[in-house]
Amino acid sequence: MKVQDVVGTVQGIKVRVIDTPGLLPSWSDQHQNEKIFQSVKQFIKKTPPDIVLYLDRLDMQSRDFGDMPLLSTITEIFGPSIWFNAIVVLTHAACAPPDGPNGTASSYDMFVTQRSHVVQQAIRQAAAGDMRLMNPVSLVENYSACRINRAG
């Protein structure tokens, strides 16, 4: 519900995470997002982030640039350089790929590649079309009802 600053230690390394409430992509939601980002700016004033994680869902099928209002707001408030330290995290990574145009299932690898490309292209466009940007992508399964193997 609000911006949180969480500090902890992971394998002997001090880690600080600034977690935001869910951000919304439409133009009408950008005023609320701006308030959230202004709060984040207060947290990072003294120590800028080393890494920014941009989370999106793998299973969201938008082939358009529906997140452009949100990405543009992030760029306006933090500057285009924010994207050079960003990792794209696609959640719900255990989801099945959608059916292809002819009704047969797409390959999972092709599905991930296409979805990653769409998000990276939108970020690049938000950062004034900087072609040097090629954000790494990490897949994460975070759905509590997802089946797990013996190893967890």
Tab-separated table of C-alpha atoms in Angstrom:
chain	number	residue	atom	x	y	z
A	1	MET	CA	0.000	0.000	0.000
A	2	LYS	CA	3.023	2.303	0.443
A	3	VAL	CA	6.696	2.527	-0.463
A	4	GLN	CA	8.779	0.386	1.882
A	5	ASP	CA	12.502	0.401	2.546
A	6	VAL	CA	13.707	-3.056	3.617
A	7	VAL	CA	17.306	-3.689	4.662
A	8	GLY	CA	18.801	-7.120	5.245
A	9	THR	CA	21.812	-9.328	4.668
A	10	VAL	CA	22.015	-11.980	1.953
A	11	GLN	CA	25.049	-14.276	2.128
A	12	GLY	CA	26.982	-11.642	4.054
A	13	ILE	CA	26.118	-8.781	1.695
A	14	LYS	CA	24.014	-5.885	2.931
A	15	VAL	CA	20.997	-5.489	0.649
A	16	ARG	CA	18.487	-2.657	0.577
A	17	VAL	CA	15.232	-3.064	-1.307
A	18	ILE	CA	12.816	-0.240	-1.971
A	19	ASP	CA	9.496	-1.858	-2.759
A	20	THR	CA	6.666	0.087	-4.342
A	21	PRO	CA	2.971	-0.695	-4.294
A	22	GLY	CA	1.611	-1.966	-7.591
A	23	LEU	CA	1.967	0.603	-10.344
A	24	LEU	CA	-0.680	1.056	-12.984
A	25	PRO	CA	0.039	1.517	-16.699
A	26	SER	CA	-2.766	3.759	-18.005
A	27	TRP	CA	-2.364	7.497	-18.565
A	28	SER	CA	-5.095	8.203	-15.993
A	29	ASP	CA	-3.078	6.399	-13.288
A	30	GLN	CA	0.145	8.338	-13.784
A	31	HIS	CA	-0.652	10.998	-11.170
A	32	GLN	CA	-0.812	8.270	-8.499
A	33	ASN	CA	2.362	6.668	-9.861
A	34	GLU	CA	4.129	10.044	-9.719
A	35	LYS	CA	3.326	10.303	-5.998
A	36	ILE	CA	4.825	6.857	-5.445
A	37	PHE	CA	7.964	7.741	-7.415
A	38	GLN	CA	8.421	11.017	-5.520
A	39	SER	CA	8.386	8.947	-2.341
A	40	VAL	CA	10.998	6.594	-3.843
A	41	LYS	CA	13.173	9.612	-4.715
A	42	GLN	CA	13.305	10.500	-1.023
A	43	PHE	CA	14.624	7.015	-0.211
A	44	ILE	CA	17.316	7.054	-2.908
A	45	LYS	CA	18.473	10.651	-2.437
A	46	LYS	CA	21.480	9.639	-0.303
A	47	THR	CA	22.245	6.289	-1.926
A	48	PRO	CA	21.225	5.739	-5.540
A	49	PRO	CA	20.297	2.175	-6.479
A	50	ASP	CA	22.862	-0.174	-7.936
A	51	ILE	CA	20.148	-2.245	-9.613
A	52	VAL	CA	16.554	-1.533	-10.575
A	53	LEU	CA	14.201	-4.474	-10.990
A	54	TYR	CA	11.346	-3.785	-13.383
A	55	LEU	CA	8.702	-6.444	-12.755
A	56	ASP	CA	6.131	-7.439	-15.332
A	57	ARG	CA	4.127	-10.598	-15.865
A	58	LEU	CA	5.227	-13.139	-18.431
A	59	ASP	CA	1.639	-14.238	-18.950
A	60	MET	CA	0.339	-10.803	-19.932
A	61	GLN	CA	-0.293	-11.047	-23.640
A	62	SER	CA	-0.232	-7.414	-24.667
A	63	ARG	CA	1.651	-7.052	-27.916
A	64	ASP	CA	1.244	-3.299	-27.829
A	65	PHE	CA	2.990	-0.688	-25.739
A	66	GLY	CA	0.335	-0.508	-23.006
A	67	ASP	CA	2.990	0.140	-20.363
A	68	MET	CA	4.340	3.216	-22.163
A	69	PRO	CA	2.623	5.724	-19.832
A	70	LEU	CA	4.228	4.015	-16.817
A	71	LEU	CA	7.630	3.644	-18.476
A	72	SER	CA	7.537	7.277	-19.592
A	73	THR	CA	6.701	8.432	-16.064
A	74	ILE	CA	9.612	6.422	-14.643
A	75	THR	CA	11.936	7.969	-17.239
A	76	GLU	CA	10.676	11.510	-16.595
A	77	ILE	CA	11.099	11.291	-12.833
A	78	PHE	CA	14.377	9.358	-12.588
A	79	GLY	CA	15.955	10.166	-15.960
A	80	PRO	CA	16.735	7.802	-18.857
A	81	SER	CA	19.882	6.548	-17.108
A	82	ILE	CA	17.680	4.605	-14.660
A	83	TRP	CA	17.196	1.986	-17.381
A	84	PHE	CA	20.919	1.253	-17.734
A	85	ASN	CA	20.890	-0.423	-14.302
A	86	ALA	CA	17.591	-2.227	-14.838
A	87	ILE	CA	16.855	-5.922	-14.968
A	88	VAL	CA	13.508	-6.995	-16.387
A	89	VAL	CA	11.904	-9.593	-14.120
A	90	LEU	CA	9.078	-11.552	-15.693
A	91	THR	CA	6.934	-13.158	-13.012
A	92	HIS	CA	4.535	-16.112	-13.331
A	93	ALA	CA	7.286	-17.870	-15.278
A	94	ALA	CA	5.755	-21.342	-14.954
A	95	CYS	CA	2.746	-20.378	-17.049
A	96	ALA	CA	2.076	-22.340	-20.204
A	97	PRO	CA	2.676	-20.548	-23.494
A	98	PRO	CA	-0.457	-19.471	-25.350
A	99	ASP	CA	-1.699	-21.203	-28.442
A	100	GLY	CA	-0.075	-20.023	-31.640
A	101	PRO	CA	-1.990	-18.520	-34.575
A	102	ASN	CA	-2.865	-21.951	-35.995
A	103	GLY	CA	-4.154	-23.293	-32.660
A	104	THR	CA	-1.093	-25.338	-31.711
A	105	ALA	CA	0.889	-24.472	-28.596
A	106	SER	CA	3.818	-22.105	-29.010
A	107	SER	CA	7.202	-23.195	-27.703
A	108	TYR	CA	7.982	-21.875	-24.235
A	109	ASP	CA	11.351	-20.489	-25.371
A	110	MET	CA	9.743	-18.567	-28.242
A	111	PHE	CA	7.055	-17.264	-25.874
A	112	VAL	CA	9.688	-15.958	-23.418
A	113	THR	CA	11.766	-14.452	-26.231
A	114	GLN	CA	8.796	-12.607	-27.720
A	115	ARG	CA	7.535	-11.310	-24.375
A	116	SER	CA	11.052	-10.208	-23.367
A	117	HIS	CA	11.476	-8.401	-26.679
A	118	VAL	CA	8.203	-6.481	-26.250
A	119	VAL	CA	9.162	-5.267	-22.763
A	120	GLN	CA	12.731	-4.382	-23.788
A	121	GLN	CA	11.500	-2.508	-26.850
A	122	ALA	CA	9.055	-0.494	-24.731
A	123	ILE	CA	11.811	0.415	-22.246
A	124	ARG	CA	14.100	1.435	-25.106
A	125	GLN	CA	11.360	3.648	-26.545
A	126	ALA	CA	10.706	5.244	-23.130
A	127	ALA	CA	14.436	5.994	-22.821
A	128	ALA	CA	14.339	8.179	-25.943
A	129	GLY	CA	15.019	5.280	-28.288
A	130	ASP	CA	18.491	4.575	-26.921
A	131	MET	CA	19.554	1.507	-28.890
A	132	ARG	CA	22.385	0.738	-26.444
A	133	LEU	CA	19.801	-0.524	-23.968
A	134	MET	CA	19.455	-4.277	-23.798
A	135	ASN	CA	18.197	-5.102	-20.343
A	136	PRO	CA	18.819	-8.600	-19.026
A	137	VAL	CA	15.684	-10.626	-18.355
A	138	SER	CA	15.138	-12.918	-15.386
A	139	LEU	CA	12.252	-15.366	-15.084
A	140	VAL	CA	10.674	-15.807	-11.655
A	141	GLU	CA	7.804	-17.981	-10.504
A	142	ASN	CA	6.014	-16.327	-7.614
A	143	TYR	CA	2.480	-17.712	-7.800
A	144	SER	CA	1.643	-19.431	-4.528
A	145	ALA	CA	-0.485	-22.116	-6.205
A	146	CYS	CA	2.262	-23.133	-8.641
A	147	ARG	CA	3.227	-26.792	-8.391
A	148	ILE	CA	6.675	-27.476	-6.969
A	149	ASN	CA	9.035	-30.399	-7.258
A	150	ARG	CA	10.649	-32.327	-4.367
A	151	ALA	CA	13.432	-29.777	-4.136
A	152	GLY	CA	10.903	-27.004	-3.588
